[in-house]
GROMACS .gro file of C-alpha atoms in nm:
model
  403
    1UNK     CA    1   0.005  -0.012   0.016
    2UNK     CA    2   0.284   0.276   0.095
    3UNK     CA    3   0.455   0.147  -0.295
    4UNK     CA    4   0.170   0.279  -0.404
    5UNK     CA    5   0.103   0.582  -0.275
    6UNK     CA    6   0.517   0.660  -0.354
    7UNK     CA    7   0.415   0.551  -0.673
    8UNK     CA    8   0.070   0.763  -0.739
    9UNK     CA    9   0.276   1.094  -0.641
   10UNK     CA   10   0.570   1.024  -0.801
   11UNK     CA   11   0.332   1.025  -1.139
   12UNK     CA   12   0.121   1.309  -1.028
   13UNK     CA   13   0.438   1.514  -0.959
   14UNK     CA   14   0.587   1.396  -1.324
   15UNK     CA   15   0.179   1.472  -1.491
   16UNK     CA   16   0.216   1.885  -1.289
   17UNK     CA   17   0.497   1.951  -1.506
   18UNK     CA   18   0.414   1.819  -1.810
   19UNK     CA   19   0.075   2.026  -1.768
   20UNK     CA   20   0.257   2.322  -1.655
   21UNK     CA   21   0.507   2.284  -2.017
   22UNK     CA   22   0.237   2.183  -2.211
   23UNK     CA   23   0.041   2.493  -2.098
   24UNK     CA   24   0.349   2.722  -2.172
   25UNK     CA   25   0.350   2.653  -2.472
   26UNK     CA   26   0.003   2.670  -2.560
   27UNK     CA   27   0.035   2.989  -2.430
   28UNK     CA   28   0.332   3.097  -2.662
   29UNK     CA   29   0.125   2.963  -2.948
   30UNK     CA   30  -0.184   3.142  -2.896
   31UNK     CA   31  -0.056   3.463  -2.719
   32UNK     CA   32   0.233   3.523  -2.949
   33UNK     CA   33   0.485   3.770  -2.878
   34UNK     CA   34   0.850   3.806  -2.726
   35UNK     CA   35   0.696   3.780  -2.387
   36UNK     CA   36   0.513   3.500  -2.392
   37UNK     CA   37   0.829   3.296  -2.600
   38UNK     CA   38   1.084   3.428  -2.387
   39UNK     CA   39   0.868   3.266  -2.036
   40UNK     CA   40   0.856   2.966  -2.269
   41UNK     CA   41   1.208   2.930  -2.348
   42UNK     CA   42   1.305   3.066  -1.994
   43UNK     CA   43   1.097   2.759  -1.815
   44UNK     CA   44   1.227   2.508  -2.083
   45UNK     CA   45   1.565   2.399  -1.947
   46UNK     CA   46   1.430   2.392  -1.647
   47UNK     CA   47   1.147   2.158  -1.723
   48UNK     CA   48   1.328   1.956  -1.916
   49UNK     CA   49   1.542   1.895  -1.628
   50UNK     CA   50   1.348   1.824  -1.391
   51UNK     CA   51   1.174   1.545  -1.643
   52UNK     CA   52   1.491   1.390  -1.691
   53UNK     CA   53   1.614   1.401  -1.318
   54UNK     CA   54   1.315   1.199  -1.302
   55UNK     CA   55   1.443   0.897  -1.467
   56UNK     CA   56   1.816   0.928  -1.314
   57UNK     CA   57   1.848   0.597  -1.149
   58UNK     CA   58   2.021   0.667  -0.784
   59UNK     CA   59   1.921   0.356  -0.639
   60UNK     CA   60   2.261   0.259  -0.810
   61UNK     CA   61   2.497   0.508  -0.632
   62UNK     CA   62   2.732   0.370  -0.381
   63UNK     CA   63   2.756   0.521  -0.022
   64UNK     CA   64   3.034   0.447   0.264
   65UNK     CA   65   3.090   0.572   0.627
   66UNK     CA   66   3.403   0.572   0.784
   67UNK     CA   67   3.478   0.586   1.205
   68UNK     CA   68   3.816   0.686   1.296
   69UNK     CA   69   3.701   0.491   1.599
   70UNK     CA   70   3.392   0.332   1.778
   71UNK     CA   71   3.482   0.429   2.184
   72UNK     CA   72   3.462   0.764   2.318
   73UNK     CA   73   3.441   0.927   2.617
   74UNK     CA   74   3.158   1.178   2.657
   75UNK     CA   75   3.219   1.509   2.625
   76UNK     CA   76   3.462   1.456   2.324
   77UNK     CA   77   3.420   1.553   1.905
   78UNK     CA   78   3.396   1.290   1.659
   79UNK     CA   79   3.431   1.321   1.268
   80UNK     CA   80   3.249   1.117   1.022
   81UNK     CA   81   3.324   1.052   0.656
   82UNK     CA   82   3.109   1.024   0.455
   83UNK     CA   83   3.255   0.865   0.076
   84UNK     CA   84   2.970   0.877  -0.203
   85UNK     CA   85   3.008   0.764  -0.581
   86UNK     CA   86   2.795   0.746  -0.875
   87UNK     CA   87   2.841   0.610  -1.188
   88UNK     CA   88   2.721   0.904  -1.454
   89UNK     CA   89   2.826   1.298  -1.503
   90UNK     CA   90   2.467   1.418  -1.477
   91UNK     CA   91   2.435   1.761  -1.289
   92UNK     CA   92   2.282   1.705  -0.950
   93UNK     CA   93   2.173   2.059  -0.826
   94UNK     CA   94   2.216   1.981  -0.451
   95UNK     CA   95   2.208   1.687  -0.219
   96UNK     CA   96   2.035   1.602   0.088
   97UNK     CA   97   2.224   1.374   0.343
   98UNK     CA   98   2.038   1.262   0.617
   99UNK     CA   99   2.216   1.005   0.919
  100UNK     CA  100   1.959   0.799   1.057
  101UNK     CA  101   2.122   0.775   1.384
  102UNK     CA  102   1.953   0.602   1.721
  103UNK     CA  103   1.601   0.832   1.813
  104UNK     CA  104   1.793   0.918   2.222
  105UNK     CA  105   2.083   1.074   2.053
  106UNK     CA  106   1.864   1.360   1.864
  107UNK     CA  107   1.661   1.364   2.180
  108UNK     CA  108   2.027   1.453   2.420
  109UNK     CA  109   2.179   1.633   2.152
  110UNK     CA  110   1.837   1.825   2.018
  111UNK     CA  111   1.981   1.783   1.662
  112UNK     CA  112   1.946   1.586   1.377
  113UNK     CA  113   2.186   1.491   1.128
  114UNK     CA  114   2.079   1.669   0.823
  115UNK     CA  115   2.335   1.825   0.570
  116UNK     CA  116   2.289   1.951   0.187
  117UNK     CA  117   2.571   2.014  -0.042
  118UNK     CA  118   2.600   2.065  -0.407
  119UNK     CA  119   2.795   1.809  -0.579
  120UNK     CA  120   2.708   1.942  -0.992
  121UNK     CA  121   2.943   1.739  -1.152
  122UNK     CA  122   3.135   1.514  -0.962
  123UNK     CA  123   3.083   1.167  -0.979
  124UNK     CA  124   3.297   1.088  -0.606
  125UNK     CA  125   3.285   1.303  -0.319
  126UNK     CA  126   3.318   1.318   0.029
  127UNK     CA  127   3.169   1.492   0.306
  128UNK     CA  128   3.325   1.540   0.629
  129UNK     CA  129   3.093   1.615   0.986
  130UNK     CA  130   3.148   1.608   1.329
  131UNK     CA  131   2.982   1.624   1.589
  132UNK     CA  132   3.098   1.801   1.898
  133UNK     CA  133   3.060   1.703   2.293
  134UNK     CA  134   2.928   1.331   2.254
  135UNK     CA  135   2.688   1.301   2.499
  136UNK     CA  136   2.700   0.936   2.720
  137UNK     CA  137   2.538   0.660   2.580
  138UNK     CA  138   2.502   0.396   2.345
  139UNK     CA  139   2.440   0.441   1.944
  140UNK     CA  140   2.372   0.316   1.599
  141UNK     CA  141   2.367   0.495   1.282
  142UNK     CA  142   2.111   0.290   1.061
  143UNK     CA  143   2.150   0.407   0.738
  144UNK     CA  144   2.254   0.764   0.537
  145UNK     CA  145   1.941   0.873   0.319
  146UNK     CA  146   1.986   1.068   0.012
  147UNK     CA  147   1.735   1.304  -0.178
  148UNK     CA  148   1.772   1.502  -0.439
  149UNK     CA  149   1.558   1.694  -0.732
  150UNK     CA  150   1.452   1.974  -0.959
  151UNK     CA  151   1.472   2.360  -0.799
  152UNK     CA  152   1.097   2.416  -0.826
  153UNK     CA  153   1.028   2.037  -0.611
  154UNK     CA  154   0.794   1.938  -0.828
  155UNK     CA  155   1.015   1.579  -0.882
  156UNK     CA  156   1.259   1.444  -0.580
  157UNK     CA  157   1.399   1.149  -0.559
  158UNK     CA  158   1.576   0.969  -0.296
  159UNK     CA  159   1.718   0.683  -0.168
  160UNK     CA  160   1.822   0.472   0.160
  161UNK     CA  161   2.127   0.286   0.182
  162UNK     CA  162   2.163   0.084   0.495
  163UNK     CA  163   2.512   0.146   0.720
  164UNK     CA  164   2.542   0.012   1.033
  165UNK     CA  165   2.789   0.105   1.258
  166UNK     CA  166   2.771   0.119   1.635
  167UNK     CA  167   2.941   0.337   1.875
  168UNK     CA  168   3.033   0.374   2.199
  169UNK     CA  169   3.030   0.703   2.454
  170UNK     CA  170   3.136   0.572   2.807
  171UNK     CA  171   3.071   0.867   3.066
  172UNK     CA  172   3.331   1.132   3.175
  173UNK     CA  173   3.511   1.052   3.518
  174UNK     CA  174   3.710   1.291   3.745
  175UNK     CA  175   4.055   1.169   3.792
  176UNK     CA  176   4.120   1.164   4.223
  177UNK     CA  177   4.219   0.973   4.493
  178UNK     CA  178   4.040   0.666   4.698
  179UNK     CA  179   4.068   0.655   5.044
  180UNK     CA  180   3.976   0.353   5.232
  181UNK     CA  181   3.700   0.489   5.497
  182UNK     CA  182   3.779   0.193   5.776
  183UNK     CA  183   3.927  -0.127   5.735
  184UNK     CA  184   3.758  -0.403   6.011
  185UNK     CA  185   4.084  -0.575   6.165
  186UNK     CA  186   3.947  -0.845   6.449
  187UNK     CA  187   4.059  -0.625   6.690
  188UNK     CA  188   3.763  -0.360   6.556
  189UNK     CA  189   3.731  -0.100   6.324
  190UNK     CA  190   4.019   0.144   6.260
  191UNK     CA  191   4.113   0.378   5.993
  192UNK     CA  192   4.392   0.343   5.727
  193UNK     CA  193   4.549   0.437   5.427
  194UNK     CA  194   4.701   0.124   5.290
  195UNK     CA  195   4.568   0.040   5.008
  196UNK     CA  196   4.366  -0.279   5.065
  197UNK     CA  197   4.312  -0.430   5.381
  198UNK     CA  198   4.649  -0.632   5.587
  199UNK     CA  199   4.636  -0.979   5.784
  200UNK     CA  200   4.821  -0.834   6.107
  201UNK     CA  201   4.843  -1.201   6.238
  202UNK     CA  202   5.076  -1.292   5.926
  203UNK     CA  203   5.390  -1.073   5.940
  204UNK     CA  204   5.606  -1.156   5.594
  205UNK     CA  205   5.905  -0.936   5.575
  206UNK     CA  206   5.986  -0.552   5.777
  207UNK     CA  207   6.040  -0.200   5.640
  208UNK     CA  208   6.146   0.112   5.711
  209UNK     CA  209   5.844   0.318   5.977
  210UNK     CA  210   5.603   0.551   5.779
  211UNK     CA  211   5.365   0.805   5.938
  212UNK     CA  212   5.028   0.617   6.024
  213UNK     CA  213   5.189   0.291   6.124
  214UNK     CA  214   5.071   0.158   6.433
  215UNK     CA  215   5.273   0.104   6.729
  216UNK     CA  216   5.242  -0.259   6.776
  217UNK     CA  217   5.393  -0.337   6.488
  218UNK     CA  218   5.661  -0.172   6.473
  219UNK     CA  219   5.956  -0.473   6.498
  220UNK     CA  220   6.219  -0.427   6.824
  221UNK     CA  221   6.459  -0.662   6.729
  222UNK     CA  222   6.494  -0.565   6.325
  223UNK     CA  223   6.510  -0.174   6.497
  224UNK     CA  224   6.774  -0.311   6.677
  225UNK     CA  225   6.992  -0.469   6.412
  226UNK     CA  226   6.955  -0.127   6.188
  227UNK     CA  227   6.936   0.129   6.456
  228UNK     CA  228   6.630   0.242   6.226
  229UNK     CA  229   6.252   0.206   6.306
  230UNK     CA  230   6.151  -0.041   6.077
  231UNK     CA  231   5.747  -0.218   6.090
  232UNK     CA  232   5.642  -0.513   5.994
  233UNK     CA  233   5.503  -0.628   5.659
  234UNK     CA  234   5.174  -0.798   5.651
  235UNK     CA  235   5.035  -1.005   5.389
  236UNK     CA  236   4.751  -0.808   5.168
  237UNK     CA  237   4.379  -0.959   5.208
  238UNK     CA  238   4.166  -0.857   4.927
  239UNK     CA  239   3.902  -0.823   5.201
  240UNK     CA  240   3.825  -0.482   5.106
  241UNK     CA  241   3.500  -0.542   4.876
  242UNK     CA  242   3.342  -0.240   4.820
  243UNK     CA  243   3.000  -0.287   4.660
  244UNK     CA  244   2.789   0.045   4.487
  245UNK     CA  245   2.409   0.071   4.476
  246UNK     CA  246   2.316   0.358   4.199
  247UNK     CA  247   1.951   0.505   4.253
  248UNK     CA  248   1.834   0.522   3.893
  249UNK     CA  249   1.491   0.686   3.905
  250UNK     CA  250   1.440   0.987   3.680
  251UNK     CA  251   1.669   1.301   3.779
  252UNK     CA  252   1.760   1.639   3.626
  253UNK     CA  253   2.081   1.536   3.797
  254UNK     CA  254   2.122   1.193   3.631
  255UNK     CA  255   2.500   1.227   3.413
  256UNK     CA  256   2.606   1.402   3.709
  257UNK     CA  257   2.487   1.102   3.914
  258UNK     CA  258   2.664   0.844   3.642
  259UNK     CA  259   2.965   1.087   3.604
  260UNK     CA  260   3.049   1.024   4.011
  261UNK     CA  261   2.941   0.634   3.991
  262UNK     CA  262   3.232   0.638   3.721
  263UNK     CA  263   3.470   0.831   3.881
  264UNK     CA  264   3.427   0.627   4.223
  265UNK     CA  265   3.469   0.307   4.024
  266UNK     CA  266   3.773   0.408   3.820
  267UNK     CA  267   3.946   0.572   4.266
  268UNK     CA  268   3.864   0.234   4.398
  269UNK     CA  269   4.011   0.018   4.131
  270UNK     CA  270   4.308   0.222   4.085
  271UNK     CA  271   4.354   0.180   4.463
  272UNK     CA  272   4.378  -0.185   4.400
  273UNK     CA  273   4.017  -0.255   4.608
  274UNK     CA  274   3.738  -0.480   4.384
  275UNK     CA  275   3.428  -0.322   4.342
  276UNK     CA  276   3.056  -0.420   4.239
  277UNK     CA  277   2.763  -0.241   4.095
  278UNK     CA  278   2.406  -0.289   4.203
  279UNK     CA  279   2.192  -0.135   3.882
  280UNK     CA  280   1.778  -0.131   3.924
  281UNK     CA  281   1.622   0.016   3.579
  282UNK     CA  282   1.381  -0.137   3.361
  283UNK     CA  283   1.611  -0.448   3.415
  284UNK     CA  284   1.767  -0.581   3.683
  285UNK     CA  285   2.167  -0.546   3.649
  286UNK     CA  286   2.429  -0.731   3.916
  287UNK     CA  287   2.766  -0.649   3.798
  288UNK     CA  288   2.997  -0.868   4.100
  289UNK     CA  289   3.260  -0.729   4.274
  290UNK     CA  290   3.626  -0.840   4.112
  291UNK     CA  291   3.932  -0.549   4.048
  292UNK     CA  292   4.146  -0.524   3.763
  293UNK     CA  293   4.167  -0.330   3.375
  294UNK     CA  294   3.880  -0.598   3.237
  295UNK     CA  295   3.630  -0.526   3.547
  296UNK     CA  296   3.695  -0.169   3.508
  297UNK     CA  297   3.578  -0.172   3.138
  298UNK     CA  298   3.319  -0.440   3.217
  299UNK     CA  299   3.141  -0.168   3.493
  300UNK     CA  300   3.166   0.145   3.184
  301UNK     CA  301   3.039  -0.025   2.960
  302UNK     CA  302   2.694  -0.050   3.138
  303UNK     CA  303   2.743   0.274   3.313
  304UNK     CA  304   2.817   0.376   2.876
  305UNK     CA  305   2.394   0.311   2.840
  306UNK     CA  306   2.212   0.308   3.194
  307UNK     CA  307   1.903   0.477   3.186
  308UNK     CA  308   1.759   0.649   3.470
  309UNK     CA  309   1.421   0.459   3.407
  310UNK     CA  310   1.396   0.293   3.703
  311UNK     CA  311   0.997   0.178   3.816
  312UNK     CA  312   1.032   0.219   4.139
  313UNK     CA  313   1.188   0.416   4.432
  314UNK     CA  314   1.531   0.404   4.575
  315UNK     CA  315   1.433   0.284   4.940
  316UNK     CA  316   1.205  -0.022   4.698
  317UNK     CA  317   1.514  -0.118   4.519
  318UNK     CA  318   1.731  -0.135   4.872
  319UNK     CA  319   1.489  -0.303   5.052
  320UNK     CA  320   1.472  -0.588   4.760
  321UNK     CA  321   1.792  -0.649   4.769
  322UNK     CA  322   1.875  -0.671   5.176
  323UNK     CA  323   1.924  -1.082   5.149
  324UNK     CA  324   2.261  -0.949   4.865
  325UNK     CA  325   2.366  -0.652   5.083
  326UNK     CA  326   2.373  -0.770   5.422
  327UNK     CA  327   2.709  -1.042   5.217
  328UNK     CA  328   2.886  -0.689   5.179
  329UNK     CA  329   3.108  -0.538   5.350
  330UNK     CA  330   3.114  -0.187   5.246
  331UNK     CA  331   2.778  -0.027   5.010
  332UNK     CA  332   2.841   0.258   4.863
  333UNK     CA  333   2.480   0.431   4.808
  334UNK     CA  334   2.440   0.673   4.487
  335UNK     CA  335   2.159   0.912   4.498
  336UNK     CA  336   2.088   1.316   4.374
  337UNK     CA  337   1.842   1.360   4.674
  338UNK     CA  338   1.767   1.319   4.985
  339UNK     CA  339   1.470   1.066   5.177
  340UNK     CA  340   1.400   0.953   5.507
  341UNK     CA  341   1.289   0.619   5.390
  342UNK     CA  342   1.611   0.582   5.232
  343UNK     CA  343   1.793   0.670   5.529
  344UNK     CA  344   1.550   0.435   5.698
  345UNK     CA  345   1.663   0.118   5.470
  346UNK     CA  346   2.008   0.169   5.484
  347UNK     CA  347   2.012   0.222   5.910
  348UNK     CA  348   1.863  -0.111   5.905
  349UNK     CA  349   2.172  -0.213   5.741
  350UNK     CA  350   2.397  -0.108   6.049
  351UNK     CA  351   2.268  -0.429   6.261
  352UNK     CA  352   2.418  -0.690   6.011
  353UNK     CA  353   2.720  -0.546   6.028
  354UNK     CA  354   2.735  -0.367   5.737
  355UNK     CA  355   2.938   0.004   5.697
  356UNK     CA  356   2.734   0.149   5.434
  357UNK     CA  357   2.788   0.530   5.318
  358UNK     CA  358   2.557   0.748   5.168
  359UNK     CA  359   2.655   0.981   4.894
  360UNK     CA  360   2.360   1.236   4.735
  361UNK     CA  361   2.536   1.403   4.405
  362UNK     CA  362   2.407   1.739   4.332
  363UNK     CA  363   2.507   2.032   4.096
  364UNK     CA  364   2.777   2.317   4.146
  365UNK     CA  365   2.543   2.609   4.250
  366UNK     CA  366   2.264   2.411   4.455
  367UNK     CA  367   2.238   2.491   4.841
  368UNK     CA  368   2.090   2.204   5.086
  369UNK     CA  369   1.770   2.282   5.233
  370UNK     CA  370   1.624   2.319   5.597
  371UNK     CA  371   1.510   1.959   5.543
  372UNK     CA  372   1.780   1.840   5.337
  373UNK     CA  373   2.062   1.931   5.634
  374UNK     CA  374   1.765   1.796   5.899
  375UNK     CA  375   1.792   1.413   5.712
  376UNK     CA  376   2.149   1.465   5.687
  377UNK     CA  377   2.226   1.538   6.048
  378UNK     CA  378   1.896   1.200   6.137
  379UNK     CA  379   2.175   0.982   5.847
  380UNK     CA  380   2.419   1.081   6.090
  381UNK     CA  381   2.296   1.023   6.435
  382UNK     CA  382   2.188   0.653   6.322
  383UNK     CA  383   2.541   0.582   6.237
  384UNK     CA  384   2.549   0.578   5.862
  385UNK     CA  385   2.805   0.804   5.661
  386UNK     CA  386   2.656   1.007   5.506
  387UNK     CA  387   2.761   1.313   5.240
  388UNK     CA  388   2.686   1.569   5.030
  389UNK     CA  389   2.887   1.583   4.703
  390UNK     CA  390   2.905   1.874   4.456
  391UNK     CA  391   2.979   1.930   4.115
  392UNK     CA  392   3.367   2.054   4.080
  393UNK     CA  393   3.393   1.904   4.416
  394UNK     CA  394   3.457   1.512   4.351
  395UNK     CA  395   3.793   1.466   4.393
  396UNK     CA  396   3.726   1.589   4.825
  397UNK     CA  397   3.483   1.251   4.786
  398UNK     CA  398   3.672   1.052   4.974
  399UNK     CA  399   3.935   1.282   5.160
  400UNK     CA  400   3.891   1.209   5.554
  401UNK     CA  401   3.845   1.538   5.783
  402UNK     CA  402   3.496   1.627   5.555
  403UNK     CA  403   3.311   1.437   5.655
   0.00000   0.00000   0.00000
C-alpha cells in the first residue's frame, strides 16, 4: 500500500510538470509575442532538467561511512566521513544527506544529522562532518538517506543506503584518589591509608617506619640491629570489597550521578580494591565485586548505556536487595535526592555489620535546604556516613576530615 502511494505521488508530480510545460507552450502559441515565448523558453530548460532527473537512477549510487574509532568519552568530538560515488556525470544541483541514528541521540543533543551539498558534475566526492561534545550512551548509525530533485520541488528522488555502525560513548569521570573509610580488623574498626587491608597475624617482611603505622607493628629486634625504626610488612588480604548501589530513578541530575559513579569505580579499582555494582532500572543489573582493568571496562560499558528508568523508588530497591547487601562489607549508596525512606532502609543494615555510606550528588550551584540538612543530621545520628557531594568537588569525595 505504501509503495502504491509513493508511485501515485511520483506520477502526479510528473503529470503536473507536463501540464505546466504544455500550458506554457500553448500560451506562447496562442498569445504570441516576445514575452510569452520568452517565458516558455526560460521555463523549458528547468522543465527538461526536472523530467530527466525523474529517470536518473539513484539506487545504484555507492555510499560508505568511515569512522576513525567506535569508542569515545562523553564530551569528545567525533568526525564522520561519508564517501559517495555515482556512475554518471548528470549534474546534481543539490543533495540532502541525512544520517539515521538512534532516537535518544536526537533527544539528548536536540539536533538531527542532516546536511546539504552541491555535487554538480562530480562522480565521486567526500563529505565530512563533526559532532561536538558527544553525549554518554550507546548509539547506532543505521543508514544514510540521500534526497535530490529539481529546483521547483516538482520531482524528488531519494533512497536509503543501509550502513550500520555502533558507537559507545563512555561516561566522563573525574580523576581523584580513593581513600578507604575504615578497615575491619579482628580488633575492631580503624582508619587506614593502606592500599588494601592487611592481615596483622602474618608478618612477611619488614620496612621503614611510615607515618600512620601502629605502635604494635614495630619490629623491635630488626630495629635494634639496623639502628632505625622498622615496622612489620603484613600479607595483604583481598577483603576490602565495595559494593555500589546507584539510584536510577528519573532525575535531571542523573548524568551528574553517572559521572560520579564512574569516577568512584575508577578510583577504587586504581587504588587496588575491588568493586561491584547494583543497578536497578527497567531491568536489574548486578555486576559482581571484582578488580582490574577488564572489570573497570565492564563497569564503564554498563554506565555508557544506563538510563534513569527505575520503575520503583530507591528505598524499595534497597529493600529488595537486602539479602545481597547483607553479604557485603562496605556499600556506597549513590543518589541525587535526600529521602527519609532511604535513610531508614540504609539504617536497617547497620545491625548486620555492614558499613553503609550515602552520597547525595548535587549540581555545582545548588545549596542544601533546611529539610535536606535535617535528613543529613538524621543519617549521621544513626551511624551512617552521609555526605552531599557537589559537582566540581568530586576530588574531595573520600578525603578524611570532610565528613
